Amino acid sequence: MEKLYDLPNSRQIRLIEGDITRISADAIANAANSGLAGGGGVDGAIHRAGGPEIMRELDEIRPTVGRLPAGQAVATSAGRLPAKFVFHAVGPVYRGGHSGEPEALAECYRTCLSMADERSCRSISFPAISTGIYGYPAEPAARIAIREVISFLRDRALHVQEVIFVQFGAAAFAVYETTLAYALQVDPSAN
Ligand code: APR
C-alpha cells in the first residue's frame, strides 16, 4: 500500500506500508538506542539487511559520542541497503508522556531531517520511531512526526524533496493515513 501527498514547492510526503530496508531513499532513519549497540525491531532489520559495515562504523563512533541522549542521531553509511546513509536516531522511551517524550521525539525527526539536508539528500525514509519496544502510542507519535516533517519541508528544507514514512503493517499505515489527511487539511499552506 502506498500514498503520495503533494506539498507546495514540489515537496512530497510518501506513505508506504512495508519494510524500510526494502525501500530506496538517500537516507534511512533508524530507531536506535543510546548505546548505538543494535537491537531488535527496525534496528535489527537495518543491521541484518545492511550488513556488518554499519556496526563497524558505529564501533568507531561510539567512543567519541558516549551515550547518545534521546532526540539525537549519528550517521553511518548504509552498507548493502538501497541508501547512502543511515541516521541512527535515539527515540524516547515512553513513560506516560509527561517526561519530555513529545519534545524528544520531535527532536529526533528534526535532527534526522537536518542531517539529511546537510548531506544534500533528496529523500529520507522514517519508521515510526519509539512506537515499538519503546512503547510510544502510535497516534500521538504520528502527529508529532507529521507535524515536524510538514514544518521542515515547508520552511527549512533546501535539498530534501521527499520524506517517506514507512509503516509496518496495515494498522500503523491507517494511523498515518488519517493523521496526514487531517494535518494537510488544517494546514492551508501544505495543501
Ligand atoms: N520497517 C519499518 N518499520 C519497522 C520494521 C521494518 N523492517 N521493523 C519494525 N518496524 C516498526 C515497528 O512496528 C514500530 O512501529 O518500527 C517501529 C519502531 O519500533 P522499534 O523498532 O521497536 O523501535 P523503538 O520503539 O524506537 O525502540 C527502540 O528497539 O531494537 C531496539 O535498538 C533499538 O533499543 C532500541 C529500541
PDB file of N, CA and C and ligand atoms in Angstrom, residues 16-23 29-48 89-94 105 126-136 138 165-169 172 176, ligand 1:
ATOM      1  N   ILE A  16       4.131   4.601   2.898  1.00  0.00           N
ATOM      2  CA  ILE A  16       4.255   3.233   2.378  1.00  0.00           C
ATOM      3  C   ILE A  16       4.050   2.244   3.513  1.00  0.00           C
ATOM      4  N   GLU A  17       3.316   1.189   3.246  1.00  0.00           N
ATOM      5  CA  GLU A  17       3.255   0.079   4.190  1.00  0.00           C
ATOM      6  C   GLU A  17       4.303  -0.935   3.763  1.00  0.00           C
ATOM      7  N   GLY A  18       5.235  -1.245   4.652  1.00  0.00           N
ATOM      8  CA  GLY A  18       6.250  -2.221   4.277  1.00  0.00           C
ATOM      9  C   GLY A  18       7.456  -2.207   5.189  1.00  0.00           C
ATOM     10  N   ASP A  19       8.530  -2.812   4.661  1.00  0.00           N
ATOM     11  CA  ASP A  19       9.786  -2.974   5.384  1.00  0.00           C
ATOM     12  C   ASP A  19      10.743  -1.874   4.912  1.00  0.00           C
ATOM     13  N   ILE A  20      11.199  -1.056   5.825  1.00  0.00           N
ATOM     14  CA  ILE A  20      12.015   0.115   5.444  1.00  0.00           C
ATOM     15  C   ILE A  20      13.330  -0.295   4.773  1.00  0.00           C
ATOM     16  N   THR A  21      13.796  -1.506   5.034  1.00  0.00           N
ATOM     17  CA  THR A  21      15.076  -1.924   4.440  1.00  0.00           C
ATOM     18  C   THR A  21      14.933  -2.219   2.944  1.00  0.00           C
ATOM     19  N   ARG A  22      13.703  -2.295   2.447  1.00  0.00           N
ATOM     20  CA  ARG A  22      13.482  -2.634   1.035  1.00  0.00           C
ATOM     21  C   ARG A  22      13.197  -1.405   0.187  1.00  0.00           C
ATOM     22  N   ILE A  23      13.185  -0.226   0.806  1.00  0.00           N
ATOM     23  CA  ILE A  23      12.727   0.968   0.094  1.00  0.00           C
ATOM     24  C   ILE A  23      13.890   1.929  -0.119  1.00  0.00           C
ATOM     25  N   ALA A  29      16.292   6.689   8.327  1.00  0.00           N
ATOM     26  CA  ALA A  29      16.384   6.904   9.771  1.00  0.00           C
ATOM     27  C   ALA A  29      16.163   5.565  10.464  1.00  0.00           C
ATOM     28  N   ASN A  30      16.966   5.315  11.478  1.00  0.00           N
ATOM     29  CA  ASN A  30      16.854   4.086  12.259  1.00  0.00           C
ATOM     30  C   ASN A  30      16.406   4.439  13.675  1.00  0.00           C
ATOM     31  N   ALA A  31      15.566   3.582  14.260  1.00  0.00           N
ATOM     32  CA  ALA A  31      15.156   3.756  15.665  1.00  0.00           C
ATOM     33  C   ALA A  31      16.156   3.004  16.525  1.00  0.00           C
ATOM     34  N   ALA A  32      17.224   3.709  16.918  1.00  0.00           N
ATOM     35  CA  ALA A  32      18.348   3.074  17.615  1.00  0.00           C
ATOM     36  C   ALA A  32      18.209   3.249  19.129  1.00  0.00           C
ATOM     37  N   ASN A  33      19.271   2.917  19.866  1.00  0.00           N
ATOM     38  CA  ASN A  33      19.282   3.145  21.321  1.00  0.00           C
ATOM     39  C   ASN A  33      20.520   3.955  21.689  1.00  0.00           C
ATOM     40  N   SER A  34      20.532   4.453  22.926  1.00  0.00           N
ATOM     41  CA  SER A  34      21.599   5.361  23.374  1.00  0.00           C
ATOM     42  C   SER A  34      22.994   4.773  23.257  1.00  0.00           C
ATOM     43  N   GLY A  35      23.077   3.430  23.365  1.00  0.00           N
ATOM     44  CA  GLY A  35      24.382   2.782  23.284  1.00  0.00           C
ATOM     45  C   GLY A  35      24.813   2.514  21.854  1.00  0.00           C
ATOM     46  N   LEU A  36      23.957   2.802  20.882  1.00  0.00           N
ATOM     47  CA  LEU A  36      24.218   2.538  19.457  1.00  0.00           C
ATOM     48  C   LEU A  36      24.659   1.088  19.268  1.00  0.00           C
ATOM     49  N   ALA A  37      24.023   0.212  20.035  1.00  0.00           N
ATOM     50  CA  ALA A  37      24.510  -1.164  20.136  1.00  0.00           C
ATOM     51  C   ALA A  37      23.743  -2.144  19.262  1.00  0.00           C
ATOM     52  N   GLY A  38      22.807  -1.665  18.469  1.00  0.00           N
ATOM     53  CA  GLY A  38      21.948  -2.567  17.718  1.00  0.00           C
ATOM     54  C   GLY A  38      20.879  -3.114  18.643  1.00  0.00           C
ATOM     55  N   GLY A  39      19.939  -3.851  18.089  1.00  0.00           N
ATOM     56  CA  GLY A  39      18.862  -4.388  18.916  1.00  0.00           C
ATOM     57  C   GLY A  39      17.856  -5.118  18.059  1.00  0.00           C
ATOM     58  N   GLY A  40      16.600  -5.128  18.511  1.00  0.00           N
ATOM     59  CA  GLY A  40      15.537  -5.798  17.755  1.00  0.00           C
ATOM     60  C   GLY A  40      14.824  -4.804  16.864  1.00  0.00           C
ATOM     61  N   GLY A  41      13.571  -5.096  16.550  1.00  0.00           N
ATOM     62  CA  GLY A  41      12.734  -4.181  15.784  1.00  0.00           C
ATOM     63  C   GLY A  41      13.376  -3.725  14.487  1.00  0.00           C
ATOM     64  N   VAL A  42      13.150  -2.467  14.162  1.00  0.00           N
ATOM     65  CA  VAL A  42      13.654  -1.942  12.885  1.00  0.00           C
ATOM     66  C   VAL A  42      15.184  -1.830  12.921  1.00  0.00           C
ATOM     67  N   ASP A  43      15.743  -1.594  14.090  1.00  0.00           N
ATOM     68  CA  ASP A  43      17.206  -1.529  14.260  1.00  0.00           C
ATOM     69  C   ASP A  43      17.832  -2.866  13.836  1.00  0.00           C
ATOM     70  N   GLY A  44      17.278  -3.950  14.346  1.00  0.00           N
ATOM     71  CA  GLY A  44      17.785  -5.283  13.974  1.00  0.00           C
ATOM     72  C   GLY A  44      17.647  -5.514  12.479  1.00  0.00           C
ATOM     73  N   ALA A  45      16.514  -5.122  11.925  1.00  0.00           N
ATOM     74  CA  ALA A  45      16.271  -5.334  10.484  1.00  0.00           C
ATOM     75  C   ALA A  45      17.278  -4.545   9.651  1.00  0.00           C
ATOM     76  N   ILE A  46      17.580  -3.315  10.072  1.00  0.00           N
ATOM     77  CA  ILE A  46      18.524  -2.472   9.318  1.00  0.00           C
ATOM     78  C   ILE A  46      19.936  -3.068   9.374  1.00  0.00           C
ATOM     79  N   HIS A  47      20.350  -3.535  10.537  1.00  0.00           N
ATOM     80  CA  HIS A  47      21.695  -4.133  10.624  1.00  0.00           C
ATOM     81  C   HIS A  47      21.768  -5.442   9.844  1.00  0.00           C
ATOM     82  N   ARG A  48      20.723  -6.251   9.908  1.00  0.00           N
ATOM     83  CA  ARG A  48      20.735  -7.526   9.159  1.00  0.00           C
ATOM     84  C   ARG A  48      20.810  -7.268   7.661  1.00  0.00           C
ATOM     85  N   ALA A  89      18.946   7.293  15.094  1.00  0.00           N
ATOM     86  CA  ALA A  89      18.322   8.261  15.997  1.00  0.00           C
ATOM     87  C   ALA A  89      17.832   7.546  17.249  1.00  0.00           C
ATOM     88  N   VAL A  90      17.989   8.219  18.383  1.00  0.00           N
ATOM     89  CA  VAL A  90      17.530   7.637  19.648  1.00  0.00           C
ATOM     90  C   VAL A  90      16.196   8.271  20.011  1.00  0.00           C
ATOM     91  N   GLY A  91      15.153   7.453  19.981  1.00  0.00           N
ATOM     92  CA  GLY A  91      13.839   7.934  20.381  1.00  0.00           C
ATOM     93  C   GLY A  91      13.693   7.864  21.892  1.00  0.00           C
ATOM     94  N   PRO A  92      12.706   8.564  22.432  1.00  0.00           N
ATOM     95  CA  PRO A  92      12.465   8.482  23.881  1.00  0.00           C
ATOM     96  C   PRO A  92      11.738   7.185  24.247  1.00  0.00           C
ATOM     97  N   VAL A  93      12.048   6.666  25.424  1.00  0.00           N
ATOM     98  CA  VAL A  93      11.255   5.574  25.996  1.00  0.00           C
ATOM     99  C   VAL A  93       9.999   6.222  26.572  1.00  0.00           C
ATOM    100  N   TYR A  94       8.833   5.706  26.241  1.00  0.00           N
ATOM    101  CA  TYR A  94       7.586   6.326  26.675  1.00  0.00           C
ATOM    102  C   TYR A  94       7.309   5.996  28.141  1.00  0.00           C
ATOM    103  N   LEU A 105      10.894  13.231  20.962  1.00  0.00           N
ATOM    104  CA  LEU A 105      10.512  12.579  19.698  1.00  0.00           C
ATOM    105  C   LEU A 105      10.535  13.590  18.553  1.00  0.00           C
ATOM    106  N   PHE A 126      11.543   7.288   7.101  1.00  0.00           N
ATOM    107  CA  PHE A 126      11.420   7.162   8.561  1.00  0.00           C
ATOM    108  C   PHE A 126      10.537   5.984   8.935  1.00  0.00           C
ATOM    109  N   PRO A 127      10.951   5.193   9.920  1.00  0.00           N
ATOM    110  CA  PRO A 127       9.998   4.281  10.571  1.00  0.00           C
ATOM    111  C   PRO A 127       9.272   5.093  11.649  1.00  0.00           C
ATOM    112  N   ALA A 128       8.328   4.464  12.327  1.00  0.00           N
ATOM    113  CA  ALA A 128       7.627   5.159  13.419  1.00  0.00           C
ATOM    114  C   ALA A 128       8.474   5.023  14.687  1.00  0.00           C
ATOM    115  N   ILE A 129       9.423   5.953  14.822  1.00  0.00           N
ATOM    116  CA  ILE A 129      10.407   5.912  15.918  1.00  0.00           C
ATOM    117  C   ILE A 129       9.695   5.864  17.280  1.00  0.00           C
ATOM    118  N   SER A 130      10.186   5.032  18.154  1.00  0.00           N
ATOM    119  CA  SER A 130       9.718   4.874  19.555  1.00  0.00           C
ATOM    120  C   SER A 130       8.401   4.118  19.722  1.00  0.00           C
ATOM    121  N   THR A 131       7.729   3.767  18.625  1.00  0.00           N
ATOM    122  CA  THR A 131       6.382   3.183  18.784  1.00  0.00           C
ATOM    123  C   THR A 131       6.378   1.661  18.942  1.00  0.00           C
ATOM    124  N   GLY A 132       7.563   1.045  18.968  1.00  0.00           N
ATOM    125  CA  GLY A 132       7.633  -0.402  19.157  1.00  0.00           C
ATOM    126  C   GLY A 132       8.066  -0.709  20.577  1.00  0.00           C
ATOM    127  N   ILE A 133       9.304  -1.164  20.706  1.00  0.00           N
ATOM    128  CA  ILE A 133       9.857  -1.560  22.005  1.00  0.00           C
ATOM    129  C   ILE A 133       9.792  -0.397  23.009  1.00  0.00           C
ATOM    130  N   TYR A 134       9.929   0.835  22.562  1.00  0.00           N
ATOM    131  CA  TYR A 134       9.936   1.997  23.452  1.00  0.00           C
ATOM    132  C   TYR A 134       8.539   2.470  23.865  1.00  0.00           C
ATOM    133  N   GLY A 135       7.501   1.857  23.298  1.00  0.00           N
ATOM    134  CA  GLY A 135       6.152   1.996  23.857  1.00  0.00           C
ATOM    135  C   GLY A 135       5.392   3.282  23.603  1.00  0.00           C
ATOM    136  N   TYR A 136       5.864   4.136  22.698  1.00  0.00           N
ATOM    137  CA  TYR A 136       5.141   5.386  22.450  1.00  0.00           C
ATOM    138  C   TYR A 136       3.845   5.061  21.694  1.00  0.00           C
ATOM    139  N   ALA A 138       0.926   4.982  19.087  1.00  0.00           N
ATOM    140  CA  ALA A 138       1.097   5.267  17.656  1.00  0.00           C
ATOM    141  C   ALA A 138       0.503   6.615  17.241  1.00  0.00           C
ATOM    142  N   PHE A 165       7.390   7.988   4.871  1.00  0.00           N
ATOM    143  CA  PHE A 165       7.029   7.324   6.127  1.00  0.00           C
ATOM    144  C   PHE A 165       6.763   5.859   5.797  1.00  0.00           C
ATOM    145  N   VAL A 166       7.553   4.977   6.384  1.00  0.00           N
ATOM    146  CA  VAL A 166       7.373   3.547   6.121  1.00  0.00           C
ATOM    147  C   VAL A 166       6.756   2.906   7.359  1.00  0.00           C
ATOM    148  N   GLN A 167       5.545   2.437   7.207  1.00  0.00           N
ATOM    149  CA  GLN A 167       4.796   1.896   8.336  1.00  0.00           C
ATOM    150  C   GLN A 167       4.695   0.383   8.226  1.00  0.00           C
ATOM    151  N   PHE A 168       4.942  -0.257   9.346  1.00  0.00           N
ATOM    152  CA  PHE A 168       4.971  -1.713   9.393  1.00  0.00           C
ATOM    153  C   PHE A 168       3.567  -2.208   9.716  1.00  0.00           C
ATOM    154  N   GLY A 169       2.843  -2.685   8.727  1.00  0.00           N
ATOM    155  CA  GLY A 169       1.511  -3.239   8.971  1.00  0.00           C
ATOM    156  C   GLY A 169       0.393  -2.268   8.654  1.00  0.00           C
ATOM    157  N   ALA A 172      -0.733   0.447  11.416  1.00  0.00           N
ATOM    158  CA  ALA A 172       0.171   1.604  11.512  1.00  0.00           C
ATOM    159  C   ALA A 172       0.007   2.511  10.293  1.00  0.00           C
ATOM    160  N   TYR A 176      -1.287   6.673  10.098  1.00  0.00           N
ATOM    161  CA  TYR A 176      -0.611   7.749   9.349  1.00  0.00           C
ATOM    162  C   TYR A 176      -1.530   8.352   8.294  1.00  0.00           C
TER     163      TYR A 176
HETATM  164  N1  APR B   1      10.448  -1.490   8.628  1.00  0.00           N
HETATM  165  C1  APR B   1       9.670  -0.485   9.071  1.00  0.00           C
HETATM  166  N2  APR B   1       9.205  -0.419  10.332  1.00  0.00           N
HETATM  167  C2  APR B   1       9.540  -1.422  11.184  1.00  0.00           C
HETATM  168  C3  APR B   1      10.351  -2.501  10.801  1.00  0.00           C
HETATM  169  C4  APR B   1      10.813  -2.517   9.452  1.00  0.00           C
HETATM  170  N3  APR B   1      11.587  -3.502   8.986  1.00  0.00           N
HETATM  171  N4  APR B   1      10.515  -3.320  11.872  1.00  0.00           N
HETATM  172  C5  APR B   1       9.814  -2.774  12.883  1.00  0.00           C
HETATM  173  N5  APR B   1       9.222  -1.639  12.467  1.00  0.00           N
HETATM  174  C6  APR B   1       8.373  -0.701  13.205  1.00  0.00           C
HETATM  175  C7  APR B   1       7.675  -1.218  14.450  1.00  0.00           C
HETATM  176  O1  APR B   1       6.462  -1.856  14.083  1.00  0.00           O
HETATM  177  C8  APR B   1       7.421   0.083  15.200  1.00  0.00           C
HETATM  178  O2  APR B   1       6.224   0.692  14.768  1.00  0.00           O
HETATM  179  O3  APR B   1       9.208   0.328  13.702  1.00  0.00           O
HETATM  180  C9  APR B   1       8.579   0.977  14.794  1.00  0.00           C
HETATM  181  C10 APR B   1       9.598   1.233  15.875  1.00  0.00           C
HETATM  182  O4  APR B   1       9.746   0.069  16.652  1.00  0.00           O
HETATM  183  P1  APR B   1      11.125  -0.452  17.247  1.00  0.00           P
HETATM  184  O5  APR B   1      11.982  -0.966  16.165  1.00  0.00           O
HETATM  185  O6  APR B   1      10.793  -1.360  18.371  1.00  0.00           O
HETATM  186  O7  APR B   1      11.831   0.921  17.782  1.00  0.00           O
HETATM  187  P2  APR B   1      11.606   1.756  19.142  1.00  0.00           P
HETATM  188  O8  APR B   1      10.249   1.623  19.689  1.00  0.00           O
HETATM  189  O9  APR B   1      12.118   3.136  18.819  1.00  0.00           O
HETATM  190  O10 APR B   1      12.575   1.069  20.171  1.00  0.00           O
HETATM  191  C11 APR B   1      13.964   1.241  20.024  1.00  0.00           C
HETATM  192  O11 APR B   1      14.406  -1.079  19.965  1.00  0.00           O
HETATM  193  O12 APR B   1      15.664  -2.651  18.949  1.00  0.00           O
HETATM  194  C12 APR B   1      15.676  -1.676  19.758  1.00  0.00           C
HETATM  195  O13 APR B   1      17.910  -0.889  19.437  1.00  0.00           O
HETATM  196  C13 APR B   1      16.567  -0.500  19.459  1.00  0.00           C
HETATM  197  O14 APR B   1      16.723  -0.401  21.802  1.00  0.00           O
HETATM  198  C14 APR B   1      16.173   0.246  20.667  1.00  0.00           C
HETATM  199  C15 APR B   1      14.653   0.093  20.705  1.00  0.00           C
END
